[in-house]
Amino acid sequence: MVKKFLAFSLLLFISMLGIVTILIISPHHIERLVNYFLGQEISIQIAENTQVSTTKVNLSSLLVKLNQPSSCTLVQLENVQAQWWYSRSLRADKAIVDYACLMQFPTSDEAPKSQLNLTALLANVPNMELDIADLQVINTDSIAASAVQQLLQSQLSAKLIYQDQQLSLQANGKEGNQDLVKLNAIVKNQQLTGDLIYQPQAEQQHQLNFQLALAQHILDLPTQGKLDLHWQRDDLPIKQADLTFQWQDQQGTLSLQDLEHQQQILNIPFKFEQNQLQIEKSRFYWDIDVLQQPLQGALNLTLRKSTENWLPLDIDMRLSLFSAGEAGKGNIVIYGTNGSITKEKINIPLEAHGNIKYDQSIAYVDAVFDVRGDKNDLFALFKEKSTLRVNWKELNANMNVRLPLADVVIGKYGVGGRLQAFLQGDTAQFSDIDLHLDGEANQFVAGVTSLFSLRTHNFQRNGITLKGRDTNWWKWNFKGKATVKALKSTLKVNGKGAWQADKVEIHQLNANIAQFHRSGMYVPKIELGLKEIIWWDYEEKQLQGLLQAKIPEVRLDYGGHFVQPILNLAINGTDIKDVNLAGDMTAGGLGPIKLFAHYRHDELVGRVYWLEQSAKVFQPLFPHHWEWAIINGTIKGQTSFDVSSERGLQMGGHFSIRQGEIAFPDGELKGIEFALPYRYINGTVELVNNPVQVSVKHLKSGVLVAENLRVKVQGYYPYTKKRPLILSELKLDLLGGDVSINKFALPQQKIANVQLHNIDLSQALAMAEYTQVGLTGRVNAIFPFWLENARCIICHGEITKTEHQDVNLKLGSELIKGLKSGGLTEGILADVVSEMNLQNLTATVNLEPNGLLILSSHIMGYNPTKKHKNPITLNYNHQENVYELWDMLNYGSAFEQNLKYDFYQKLTK
């Protein structure tokens, strides 16, 4: 294009010169004379209404036409004034240049060289000046470069001066009051020198300095030259640089210098010989920000002409790309021979083999492909067995990715064809990953806009008009498996998705997590699906979607379970490494339990809560072997949790029970009230911050009935010697008195004291349903007990009567009759003790692990029915297996309670 503009300027100058020198002739004669010298390709046409005087001539219009290969108007001059008396000058108010016509101008290969000899042309040119006030260029639609379009649409003006064998050209372009472009050029002694300054915006600068030794034929390439282009633009990858292109005769160099970093980017030596251009040992080095390391390598290139014209060309090339990483140095070689470049098409067969290394990652390439297309739409078509493999490593991740490339097309607008990806490896969340994506891509750029262009306008394909926005997608099916590290369980997935523009979507998901047992919890499987599509916009950093998880049941190690949990989970975050979760869970009648959580850095942190609801829905949490039935009450609570692969599941929170009522086969609990703050770590419930106050209004176990149980609970469950469960300040109302334990730890490591106060003996006998002895009055007792003691459970317990109140003992008639039948002594004894007021009562109690109760008592009192209240002292010893006695006493009550329990069980089903 530079040659054509140069030729055009000189032709225009010569044409105007001929007009000035012979304008005294009529316009028709002038045309014939000038056209005779211009030759067959170019001609001029002068308007008939020409005004001629002795010093000047005025033309309303002057046309310069191109006759071959097709006729068109190359230049149209309007309001032309030529002067020759005091000075020779030609001025035009407007010049209109047809760019499309200029592109038809014959090159040096298409025209005889003898017709436009530079020396011959300039030798006959007198001193003169050409001035164009308004220069316009039309028919520029074929120019794609926006900067060139901006330049051609600006307010252009030009001035050409020939003085003393020196030709000077000045041109300016403006946008409003802002200078857009300035050109200063001088031709003298066949040397063209000058500079071009281009400033499309205030913060951008471009300057081209040139020195050219022109050939005799103005359309031939200069025999020697140097072009220096300097730019300064913050919007370019290289913000400040010098591009130098210099040559002499048959060889030269092209170099690019990054001035900001003082680094040479390109150094390309070249030479012409025997109709070919040869580049050998060229080097490039570009430390570009978007790449992991500098882009560097070497290029050998040979271009051969098979005819006298520049095209077609045969091409051989070898490109080496160098890299380095923690695994050493890498090298990819791209090479090919017998490629061809024509005006219409490019076809270069190539192969690429080798690897690229960066940090801890390696990319392996084995590919055979053709680079095809026209100059505006080149693409690479990969052949069978072409593959790209990437071994990608970073902290907590090691992935192998394989991309089969057979029949894949990579072009200006992205990737097309069948596109597959095989992923294997480990990440922070998953191990043993094996995932396959298989789908169809259409001009897919994968977010790499620095390498590809986005098609924004409509285009034709197979005669059908397609919209630009319907491109840049990859739609795929996926299938695979992995191990979830946090659960130590296998995940299997399949589904459908797409990656379009900046958004990745999952449209269909079927996933199963196999059985796992973690933190005291067994889950047979988890089924995952979509309630709404999941999408991730990586440019906007937004991830959204709605998942549903279904579980047949969750079994807890102590025996409880959740019935068919269903979890609906909304996700909202920036990416899969940083996401918020919100949802609800139901499990049978339980729920909804609300969930809010945040996943970041391989850790899930959140909380769940449920509003107050009937305690009956928690029935599954009571193991079947407990045989407990929830009758009444309400429960509410909330829990914060933390799940990670290192620590497993940790929880903490509180829940409370109001008016709880539980039935079991041999008893019941009513009026249960407590608020329980807790922590759950490594399968253990911790109640460590403050004691939990538990109260039960009514407790029945067999024949034993107690009221108003109060106890404080603190410690751990399951309990150990180092981490015991401590019961303190236990107190309940029993047999008209009360029972208390100050402190009692499980497992028991030392003796604890059970204190009985003001126990009503008549209620005790009534509970035992014993009618042969009547006892009234109250006693106190202290029973030191140790559940795990090998010698005694109750060790040296003491029973005493209360102060200021006697105990009355009265034998039943059947018992007295039986004693009297034993003999004289027994009769006297029965008469004496048939009724006694006990003034002093002490007894010791020992209970062995086998249930044997040993009672030793000392009694002092008198018989109130006798006139003389003589003191009576008795020592009484008794042994009996209390387990057998308890079973016997409890039998009737248990029968009744079982009937009631069975009724409750039927109600809860």
PDB file of C-alpha atoms in Angstrom, residues 135 181 224 247 275 291 322 329 338 384 404 482 489 511 523 644 679 694 711 765 787 823 836:
ATOM      1  CA  LEU A 135      -8.398  15.786   1.120  1.00  0.00           C
ATOM      2  CA  VAL A 181      -1.579  13.017  12.215  1.00  0.00           C
ATOM      3  CA  GLN A 224      18.150   0.312   1.221  1.00  0.00           C
ATOM      4  CA  TRP A 247      17.732  -3.557   5.114  1.00  0.00           C
ATOM      5  CA  ASN A 275      13.609 -15.894  -5.420  1.00  0.00           C
ATOM      6  CA  LEU A 291       1.468 -15.874  30.773  1.00  0.00           C
ATOM      7  CA  PHE A 322      11.306 -22.557  25.180  1.00  0.00           C
ATOM      8  CA  LYS A 329      13.460 -26.877  30.836  1.00  0.00           C
ATOM      9  CA  ASN A 338       5.728 -27.422   1.432  1.00  0.00           C
ATOM     10  CA  GLU A 384      -6.159 -38.085  14.150  1.00  0.00           C
ATOM     11  CA  PRO A 404      -7.970 -35.386  22.268  1.00  0.00           C
ATOM     12  CA  ALA A 482     -13.996 -39.312  42.884  1.00  0.00           C
ATOM     13  CA  SER A 489     -16.545 -42.000  50.446  1.00  0.00           C
ATOM     14  CA  ALA A 511     -24.766 -37.904  41.690  1.00  0.00           C
ATOM     15  CA  VAL A 523     -25.022 -42.809  56.054  1.00  0.00           C
ATOM     16  CA  SER A 644     -13.106 -30.198  57.370  1.00  0.00           C
ATOM     17  CA  ARG A 679     -20.313 -29.086  71.797  1.00  0.00           C
ATOM     18  CA  VAL A 694     -32.451 -30.723  84.245  1.00  0.00           C
ATOM     19  CA  VAL A 711     -29.957 -32.312  88.739  1.00  0.00           C
ATOM     20  CA  LEU A 765     -44.013 -50.457 103.367  1.00  0.00           C
ATOM     21  CA  LEU A 787     -21.273 -48.874  91.322  1.00  0.00           C
ATOM     22  CA  GLY A 823     -43.214 -71.884 121.842  1.00  0.00           C
ATOM     23  CA  MET A 836     -43.361 -50.616 120.075  1.00  0.00           C
TER      24      MET A 836
END
